[in-house]
């Protein structure tokens, strides 16, 4: 429960005049802030803005809608994981999280007020429709996307199998928006695949994380361990992977690091600091083959935790491009009228203390820029094999030259 | 004192590169106080009467604010949160309403005054390298010898790697009389060279012109800002001297995102003898205005045959001009349907330097048609030349940019250099306009100008 805190004394009288004049007694329920004067100025700015809108906007506007809009805007301004949910959306959120019948295979976030594709799951319908990480979705079925929260956006892209969504998509470097159509469908079952490449290199692809991923990865790593002749190196592909929970990341990373520290979570106060480690019995390799982890702008959340932990342990070389930097732990706070806030309360740090949220992880080896292909922006994408993939080839070279370890030691563990 | 300002805001900006100092791109809006024209707005004083908000919802807002203050992963200032909240509130309105931070508001004011203090170059990021599109003639950059295609590797000694266009613009601009050092990499330079340039006031020209051999004048308005009517009048004067007789005028409003309502009225007035130009209707009576052409004030071209070019990038102020000239049967409209942005925004400055841009009225053409969502329909539909099917838009865009950098665009050349046949062939809409004016009056003129339905 919120209560008026101490420290109201000094400027209270002046403020009382202002806020009572505005009919905003509700603010007296707020606790005291560190720097009252500027905060009150800010609040006065808010009420002034609401006043102008209700009086001058060409079409009359309900104040409730404005305040709900404000809450959305305020939460969206925090980070892509924080959202305001109306009472109805909150109910959907509580009941709709499990067993999604069909989806577009996209990881969506709201960034700078734009609905943005953070990653596109391999082989999903969004992937086949040609969506790419970084795309901004402007319209869904002809409706302009405005003031949508991340949670609500995710829900729009879930539904009955066969549902089609017509999207207008703005892509960097494209002059005009693209029209793409995605059909919702169930995502395939397996999240991890593997393949043996030349030079004794094993390639592991994690498409996204779910609660099956640690088990799937354990099976695959077990197979790699038994492989004869022994593999000389492993490529772990975490590109374009932004879905997964902290727990899934910890369990998966534990297979490679055993009981080592995997991440730290820090909130507002030092008391909230917590570190998470794996278990020794999970450890699959006694001696790990050299490891290269592929990352890019679509690498976030669980994948970032895993990449950060492997890098800090000097077990792996990160190759590719800087990661997205989205790795917050959220908590839900129900509000008085049945609505709720989903809010980031703690952020992830790598074992060595590098903050991931908002910063991302820098790769130790930059991926070579692929030459611009002649494919049209709208053409559906085909999955390319690892043999055709320039970064995978770069990783193979790194591993077959057995440079991996040296590279990892030479490169600074954390940049800047 | 807080004053209210009346703006029109274009919905689209299809212009090429961003200009340093906004020469080329950008939807533009300008101050609209004007006592000369009938129906000018009287700015109401800000009044703080009791707001009618229900405490229940505000209590929820207060609860949320407190929760963020206490529990969010990192400290946030109330100001940041309130800015986010106002953004969100405005986000529930129409797409033309918005909230501007003090910085954004200052940028907009610079954009719309028709001048800024800088060195006078258009810049873009070409293959991620900060590149000069063109130095504006007569500016300090031009005099210092900056050339189109020059790569700016450093600004005041700081590398431009990873810089955004906005940041670059901000760094290059500055107070009049101050200096900026650009380190330029140019083909033929053995190593990058420093150029020290003194900033000056640079006018932004929103009107450009060309002529045709057979007595036809071509005028392009890129946006409607403070200086537009003056620039327009100056070109008309020059054309009337050069082209005797002046047989026809082409007013090109393609990709013109709009600007000031007052300027739309003044530009229309230049071509009309009398009659209604536009009227607006809002929720409050102060937003209801009617704008008429001032009899006896028209320019000397009020009877010259005229064609207006529009496309889907013509918005707001452009649509007012096209709508007035169409409804008054003053000009034949050629091109494709315009954007359809028929609302008026008022800029409301807030006390901390930020501002609200609110849609406060809708405007209507003289015949009472709202432009909102509908747009202006051309009398003769002519499509733009499409890029070849196998060419990507990016490539098409690059080619346009290259052409502009070589000063080969239609309005990159001197105004008195006649438009060539090759240039006409590149632009079917312009070509149709020229054909029409060459054989004026067309046999079906009455039919062309007839109001459909």
Tab-separated table of N, CA, C and O in Angstrom, chain A residues 196-202 387 393 396 400:
chain	number	residue	atom	x	y	z
A	196	UNK	N	27.587	-32.465	-38.374
A	196	UNK	CA	29.048	-32.564	-38.318
A	196	UNK	C	29.636	-31.976	-39.576
A	196	UNK	O	29.235	-32.321	-40.692
A	197	UNK	N	30.554	-31.047	-39.397
A	197	UNK	CA	31.149	-30.355	-40.540
A	197	UNK	C	32.546	-30.915	-40.804
A	197	UNK	O	33.034	-31.766	-40.065
A	198	UNK	N	33.191	-30.403	-41.849
A	198	UNK	CA	34.568	-30.810	-42.139
A	198	UNK	C	35.507	-30.446	-40.986
A	198	UNK	O	35.136	-29.676	-40.107
A	199	UNK	N	36.715	-30.955	-41.048
A	199	UNK	CA	37.760	-30.646	-40.057
A	199	UNK	C	37.365	-31.090	-38.655
A	199	UNK	O	37.823	-30.524	-37.667
A	200	UNK	N	36.458	-32.081	-38.534
A	200	UNK	CA	36.080	-32.594	-37.221
A	200	UNK	C	35.364	-31.600	-36.339
A	200	UNK	O	35.501	-31.611	-35.117
A	201	UNK	N	34.591	-30.715	-36.960
A	201	UNK	CA	33.874	-29.700	-36.180
A	201	UNK	C	32.400	-30.078	-36.082
A	201	UNK	O	31.772	-30.440	-37.079
A	202	UNK	N	31.872	-30.014	-34.847
A	202	UNK	CA	30.438	-30.252	-34.661
A	202	UNK	C	29.729	-28.903	-34.580
A	202	UNK	O	30.224	-27.972	-33.945
A	387	UNK	N	27.295	-25.072	-44.283
A	387	UNK	CA	28.414	-25.026	-45.231
A	387	UNK	C	28.371	-23.766	-46.081
A	387	UNK	O	29.383	-23.310	-46.588
A	393	UNK	N	31.673	-20.753	-41.592
A	393	UNK	CA	32.951	-21.079	-42.220
A	393	UNK	C	34.106	-20.372	-41.507
A	393	UNK	O	35.171	-20.939	-41.292
A	396	UNK	N	34.750	-22.314	-38.435
A	396	UNK	CA	35.460	-23.566	-38.737
A	396	UNK	C	36.954	-23.275	-38.921
A	396	UNK	O	37.808	-23.986	-38.372
A	400	UNK	N	39.767	-24.976	-36.800
A	400	UNK	CA	40.684	-25.921	-37.426
A	400	UNK	C	42.114	-25.403	-37.337
A	400	UNK	O	43.059	-26.162	-37.317
